[in-house]
mmCIF file of C-alpha atoms in Angstrom:
data_model
loop_
_atom_site.group_PDB
_atom_site.id
_atom_site.type_symbol
_atom_site.label_atom_id
_atom_site.label_comp_id
_atom_site.label_asym_id
_atom_site.label_seq_id
_atom_site.Cartn_x
_atom_site.Cartn_y
_atom_site.Cartn_z
ATOM 1 C CA MET P 23 143.657 137.680 203.367
ATOM 2 C CA ASN P 24 143.256 134.412 201.464
ATOM 3 C CA LYS P 25 143.119 132.309 204.646
ATOM 4 C CA ILE P 26 141.870 133.186 208.122
ATOM 5 C CA LYS P 27 143.287 130.956 210.853
ATOM 6 C CA LEU P 28 141.007 130.527 213.846
ATOM 7 C CA VAL P 29 141.366 128.105 216.738
ATOM 8 C CA ASN P 30 140.952 124.663 215.127
ATOM 9 C CA LYS P 31 139.495 126.142 211.904
ATOM 10 C CA ILE P 32 140.821 127.681 208.690
ATOM 11 C CA ILE P 33 138.584 129.879 206.531
ATOM 12 C CA ASP P 34 139.364 129.868 202.810
ATOM 13 C CA VAL P 35 138.296 133.326 201.662
ATOM 14 C CA ASP P 36 138.809 132.559 197.971
ATOM 15 C CA LYS P 37 136.454 129.565 198.180
ATOM 16 C CA SER P 38 133.838 131.465 200.186
ATOM 17 C CA LYS P 39 130.957 132.248 197.821
ATOM 18 C CA ILE P 40 130.204 135.933 197.375
ATOM 19 C CA VAL P 41 126.599 136.659 198.350
ATOM 20 C CA TYR P 42 126.714 140.447 197.998
ATOM 21 C CA ASP P 43 129.152 142.781 196.256
ATOM 22 C CA LYS P 44 127.444 145.850 194.815
ATOM 23 C CA PRO P 45 128.140 149.569 194.647
ATOM 24 C CA LEU P 46 126.032 151.703 196.940
ATOM 25 C CA ASP P 47 123.701 153.991 194.998
ATOM 26 C CA ASP P 48 120.165 155.384 195.127
ATOM 27 C CA ASN P 49 118.803 151.809 195.149
ATOM 28 C CA TRP P 50 120.708 150.751 198.253
ATOM 29 C CA GLN P 51 117.510 150.073 200.210
ATOM 30 C CA ASP P 52 116.713 147.196 197.850
ATOM 31 C CA ASP P 53 119.310 145.240 199.847
ATOM 32 C CA TRP P 54 119.467 147.003 203.207
ATOM 33 C CA GLN P 55 116.806 147.618 205.850
ATOM 34 C CA VAL P 56 116.984 150.502 208.310
ATOM 35 C CA MET P 57 115.914 149.309 211.770
ATOM 36 C CA ALA P 58 117.162 152.200 213.926
ATOM 37 C CA GLY P 59 119.132 155.405 213.522
ATOM 38 C CA GLU P 60 119.659 157.653 210.502
ATOM 39 C CA TRP P 61 121.008 156.054 207.319
ATOM 40 C CA SER P 62 121.817 157.436 203.893
ATOM 41 C CA VAL P 63 124.174 156.963 200.965
ATOM 42 C CA GLU P 64 126.520 159.827 200.136
ATOM 43 C CA ASN P 65 129.125 159.655 197.354
ATOM 44 C CA GLY P 66 128.954 155.857 197.233
ATOM 45 C CA CYS P 67 129.260 155.410 200.996
ATOM 46 C CA LEU P 68 126.752 154.347 203.617
ATOM 47 C CA VAL P 69 126.513 156.917 206.382
ATOM 48 C CA GLY P 70 125.080 155.715 209.693
ATOM 49 C CA VAL P 71 124.261 158.146 212.490
ATOM 50 C CA GLU P 72 122.917 157.413 215.968
ATOM 51 C CA ARG P 73 122.699 160.486 218.191
ATOM 52 C CA GLY P 74 121.228 158.769 221.254
ATOM 53 C CA ASN P 75 122.898 156.548 223.826
ATOM 54 C CA LYS P 76 121.889 153.435 221.908
ATOM 55 C CA GLY P 77 122.681 151.579 218.731
ATOM 56 C CA GLY P 78 121.559 152.473 215.262
ATOM 57 C CA VAL P 79 120.876 149.278 213.321
ATOM 58 C CA LEU P 80 121.118 148.433 209.631
ATOM 59 C CA PHE P 81 120.291 144.897 208.468
ATOM 60 C CA PHE P 82 121.217 143.275 205.196
ATOM 61 C CA LYS P 83 117.729 142.182 204.168
ATOM 62 C CA GLN P 84 118.573 138.578 203.312
ATOM 63 C CA ARG P 85 118.474 136.273 206.325
ATOM 64 C CA PHE P 86 121.078 133.596 206.849
ATOM 65 C CA ASP P 87 119.532 130.768 208.853
ATOM 66 C CA GLY P 88 121.980 127.969 209.497
ATOM 67 C CA VAL P 89 124.353 129.522 206.958
ATOM 68 C CA ASN P 90 127.676 130.899 208.208
ATOM 69 C CA VAL P 91 128.588 134.251 206.663
ATOM 70 C CA MET P 92 131.206 136.966 207.000
ATOM 71 C CA LEU P 93 131.239 140.608 205.925
ATOM 72 C CA THR P 94 134.207 142.680 204.785
ATOM 73 C CA CYS P 95 134.058 146.447 204.259
ATOM 74 C CA LYS P 96 135.967 149.692 204.466
ATOM 75 C CA ILE P 97 134.786 151.663 207.476
ATOM 76 C CA SER P 98 135.647 154.695 209.596
ATOM 77 C CA THR P 99 134.148 156.978 212.175
ATOM 78 C CA ILE P 100 133.154 160.429 210.946
ATOM 79 C CA LEU P 101 134.926 162.966 213.134
ATOM 80 C CA PRO P 102 134.242 164.352 215.665
ATOM 81 C CA ALA P 103 132.713 160.921 216.422
ATOM 82 C CA THR P 104 135.396 158.643 217.855
ATOM 83 C CA ARG P 105 133.727 155.455 219.030
ATOM 84 C CA ASP P 106 131.887 152.231 218.324
ATOM 85 C CA VAL P 107 132.885 150.886 214.942
ATOM 86 C CA ASN P 108 130.434 147.992 215.234
ATOM 87 C CA GLY P 109 129.334 145.078 213.103
ATOM 88 C CA ILE P 110 126.397 142.824 214.000
ATOM 89 C CA PHE P 111 125.696 139.273 212.889
ATOM 90 C CA CYS P 112 123.337 136.409 213.688
ATOM 91 C CA ALA P 113 121.040 139.271 214.654
ATOM 92 C CA GLU P 114 117.283 139.274 215.180
ATOM 93 C CA TRP P 115 114.841 142.133 215.710
ATOM 94 C CA ASP P 116 112.630 142.014 218.820
ATOM 95 C CA ASP P 117 109.241 143.540 217.955
ATOM 96 C CA LYS P 118 108.282 143.713 221.643
ATOM 97 C CA THR P 119 111.150 146.033 222.535
ATOM 98 C CA ASP P 120 111.536 147.534 219.053
ATOM 99 C CA TYR P 121 115.256 146.872 219.289
ATOM 100 C CA LEU P 122 117.786 144.126 218.764
ATOM 101 C CA GLY P 123 116.887 140.726 220.156
ATOM 102 C CA ASP P 124 119.460 137.948 219.809
ATOM 103 C CA TYR P 125 122.744 139.109 218.294
ATOM 104 C CA TYR P 126 126.494 139.085 218.195
ATOM 105 C CA VAL P 127 128.247 142.438 217.986
ATOM 106 C CA CYS P 128 131.917 143.048 217.354
ATOM 107 C CA GLY P 129 133.330 146.490 217.875
ATOM 108 C CA LEU P 130 136.249 148.878 218.159
ATOM 109 C CA ASN P 131 136.467 151.799 220.631
ATOM 110 C CA GLY P 132 133.304 150.594 222.334
ATOM 111 C CA TRP P 133 131.899 149.446 225.663
ATOM 112 C CA TYR P 134 132.308 152.975 227.113
ATOM 113 C CA ASP P 135 136.078 152.667 227.693
ATOM 114 C CA ASP P 136 137.423 152.346 224.136
ATOM 115 C CA LYS P 137 137.413 148.566 224.328
ATOM 116 C CA ALA P 138 137.527 146.240 221.352
ATOM 117 C CA GLY P 139 135.912 142.827 221.340
ATOM 118 C CA ILE P 140 132.938 140.592 220.665
ATOM 119 C CA GLU P 141 129.729 140.333 222.680
ATOM 120 C CA GLY P 142 126.800 137.925 222.525
ATOM 121 C CA CYS P 143 123.225 138.489 223.678
ATOM 122 C CA LYS P 144 120.111 136.325 223.723
ATOM 123 C CA VAL P 145 116.600 137.376 224.716
ATOM 124 C CA GLY P 146 115.789 135.872 228.105
ATOM 125 C CA VAL P 147 119.435 135.359 228.970
ATOM 126 C CA GLY P 148 120.798 138.898 228.705
ATOM 127 C CA ASP P 149 123.806 140.855 227.517
ATOM 128 C CA PHE P 150 127.390 139.807 227.896
ATOM 129 C CA CYS P 151 126.578 136.111 227.805
ATOM 130 C CA GLY P 152 129.960 135.880 226.242
ATOM 131 C CA MET P 153 132.522 138.577 225.634
ATOM 132 C CA SER P 154 136.106 138.540 224.446
ATOM 133 C CA GLU P 155 138.288 141.637 224.598
ATOM 134 C CA THR P 156 141.442 142.555 222.719
ATOM 135 C CA SER P 157 144.119 145.195 223.219
ATOM 136 C CA TYR P 158 143.617 146.589 219.694
ATOM 137 C CA LYS P 159 143.022 150.363 219.632
ATOM 138 C CA TYR P 160 141.336 152.078 216.702
ATOM 139 C CA LYS P 161 142.435 155.600 215.717
ATOM 140 C CA ALA P 162 139.250 157.607 215.250
ATOM 141 C CA GLY P 163 138.675 158.850 211.720
ATOM 142 C CA ASP P 164 141.038 156.337 210.094
ATOM 143 C CA GLU P 165 139.588 154.092 207.406
ATOM 144 C CA ILE P 166 140.198 150.394 207.988
ATOM 145 C CA GLU P 167 139.268 147.127 206.336
ATOM 146 C CA PHE P 168 136.855 145.453 208.748
ATOM 147 C CA THR P 169 135.881 141.775 208.592
ATOM 148 C CA PHE P 170 133.537 139.929 210.933
ATOM 149 C CA GLY P 171 131.301 136.866 211.130
ATOM 150 C CA ALA P 172 130.815 133.518 212.817
ATOM 151 C CA ILE P 173 130.892 129.772 212.250
ATOM 152 C CA ASP P 174 128.159 128.260 214.446
ATOM 153 C CA GLY P 175 128.982 130.567 217.344
ATOM 154 C CA HIS P 176 132.725 130.751 216.678
ATOM 155 C CA CYS P 177 132.957 134.534 216.204
ATOM 156 C CA PHE P 178 135.842 136.501 214.748
ATOM 157 C CA MET P 179 136.874 140.056 213.880
ATOM 158 C CA LEU P 180 139.727 141.225 211.652
ATOM 159 C CA VAL P 181 141.207 144.670 211.033
ATOM 160 C CA ASP P 182 143.254 145.222 207.885
ATOM 161 C CA GLY P 183 143.468 141.479 207.353
ATOM 162 C CA LYS P 184 144.728 140.643 210.843
ATOM 163 C CA LEU P 185 142.721 138.700 213.419
ATOM 164 C CA VAL P 186 142.204 140.958 216.441
ATOM 165 C CA ALA P 187 139.420 139.137 218.323
ATOM 166 C CA GLU P 188 137.973 135.644 218.441
ATOM 167 C CA HIS P 189 135.189 134.315 220.649
ATOM 168 C CA LEU P 190 134.160 130.667 220.930
ATOM 169 C CA ASP P 191 130.611 130.932 222.229
ATOM 170 C CA GLY P 192 129.680 127.699 223.948
ATOM 171 C CA ILE P 193 126.506 129.158 225.491
ATOM 172 C CA LEU P 194 124.374 130.827 222.818
ATOM 173 C CA LYS P 195 125.733 129.324 219.591
ATOM 174 C CA LEU P 196 123.626 131.691 217.486
ATOM 175 C CA ASN P 197 123.501 130.663 213.827
ATOM 176 C CA LYS P 198 120.620 132.502 212.199
ATOM 177 C CA GLY P 199 119.459 136.017 211.458
ATOM 178 C CA HIS P 200 120.861 139.122 209.778
ATOM 179 C CA ILE P 201 124.280 140.663 209.301
ATOM 180 C CA GLY P 202 124.874 144.403 209.271
ATOM 181 C CA PHE P 203 126.065 147.410 211.257
ATOM 182 C CA SER P 204 125.274 149.144 214.545
ATOM 183 C CA PRO P 205 126.797 152.574 215.251
ATOM 184 C CA TYR P 206 126.311 153.150 218.981
ATOM 185 C CA CYS P 207 126.104 156.873 219.784
ATOM 186 C CA THR P 208 128.445 157.607 216.882
ATOM 187 C CA MET P 209 128.711 158.263 213.126
ATOM 188 C CA LEU P 210 130.136 155.751 210.650
ATOM 189 C CA LYS P 211 131.055 155.806 206.961
ATOM 190 C CA ILE P 212 131.041 152.442 205.155
ATOM 191 C CA HIS P 213 131.751 151.277 201.602
ATOM 192 C CA ASP P 214 133.132 148.375 199.538
ATOM 193 C CA ILE P 215 130.883 145.883 201.338
ATOM 194 C CA VAL P 216 131.296 142.195 200.459
ATOM 195 C CA ILE P 217 129.317 139.402 202.143
ATOM 196 C CA ARG P 218 130.509 135.817 201.759
ATOM 197 C CA GLU P 219 129.190 132.398 202.683
ATOM 198 C CA ILE P 220 132.047 130.936 204.697
ATOM 199 C CA SER P 221 134.032 127.994 203.353
ATOM 200 C CA TYR P 222 136.233 126.453 206.030
ATOM 201 C CA VAL P 223 137.954 123.268 207.154
ATOM 202 C CA ASN P 224 138.417 121.936 210.655
ATOM 203 C CA ASN P 225 142.056 122.045 211.694
ATOM 204 C CA GLN P 226 142.708 120.279 214.966
ATOM 205 C CA GLN P 227 145.747 121.970 216.433
ATOM 206 C CA HIS P 228 148.482 120.730 218.730
ATOM 207 C CA TYR P 229 151.940 121.767 219.836
ATOM 208 C CA GLU P 230 155.160 120.150 218.704
ATOM 209 C CA PRO P 231 157.629 119.728 221.583
ATOM 210 C CA GLU P 232 160.044 122.655 221.878
ATOM 211 C CA PHE P 233 162.554 120.887 224.141
#
């Protein structure tokens, strides 16, 4: 996964500066902030549990305001949990509701019908301001490499190095806040987390005539 080809953009992973790449140990809360749900580290893995019909939330403490970042990790549901392998980015916390405010979320086996895709939300505008779905289906319990992030509202999600969802958000264009995870009524196991500041080039695309 040295290059990620998006619509009219190419991300150079090798040139993307690593912001975070540390083993998870007893000091994990130096870098991560629990906002909702139950979180712990077991055998070098983050374990996130949300038992209610809502999202648990874990933020990487460092904010990225006007800085485009992406996160790669190994992740799986913990059986018997089967749903909502979710990453969040450009996310804010709303103190009034004590829950997520503005955010993007990308997910697998989510949205109540095992859908996969990317959703945007902004306080005052509402959920599903923008959503892109994909036909990808995640097999519960399997560990995958999961990558997600955004370039000024151009959101993307990869599984095992392959692009499975892309959303060009022309409405919200969120570009500040936190990156992290949000298990929604599920249990997740996460490790090998790497956060990068995205290096990319614009790549205006066009078709060559086929006939």
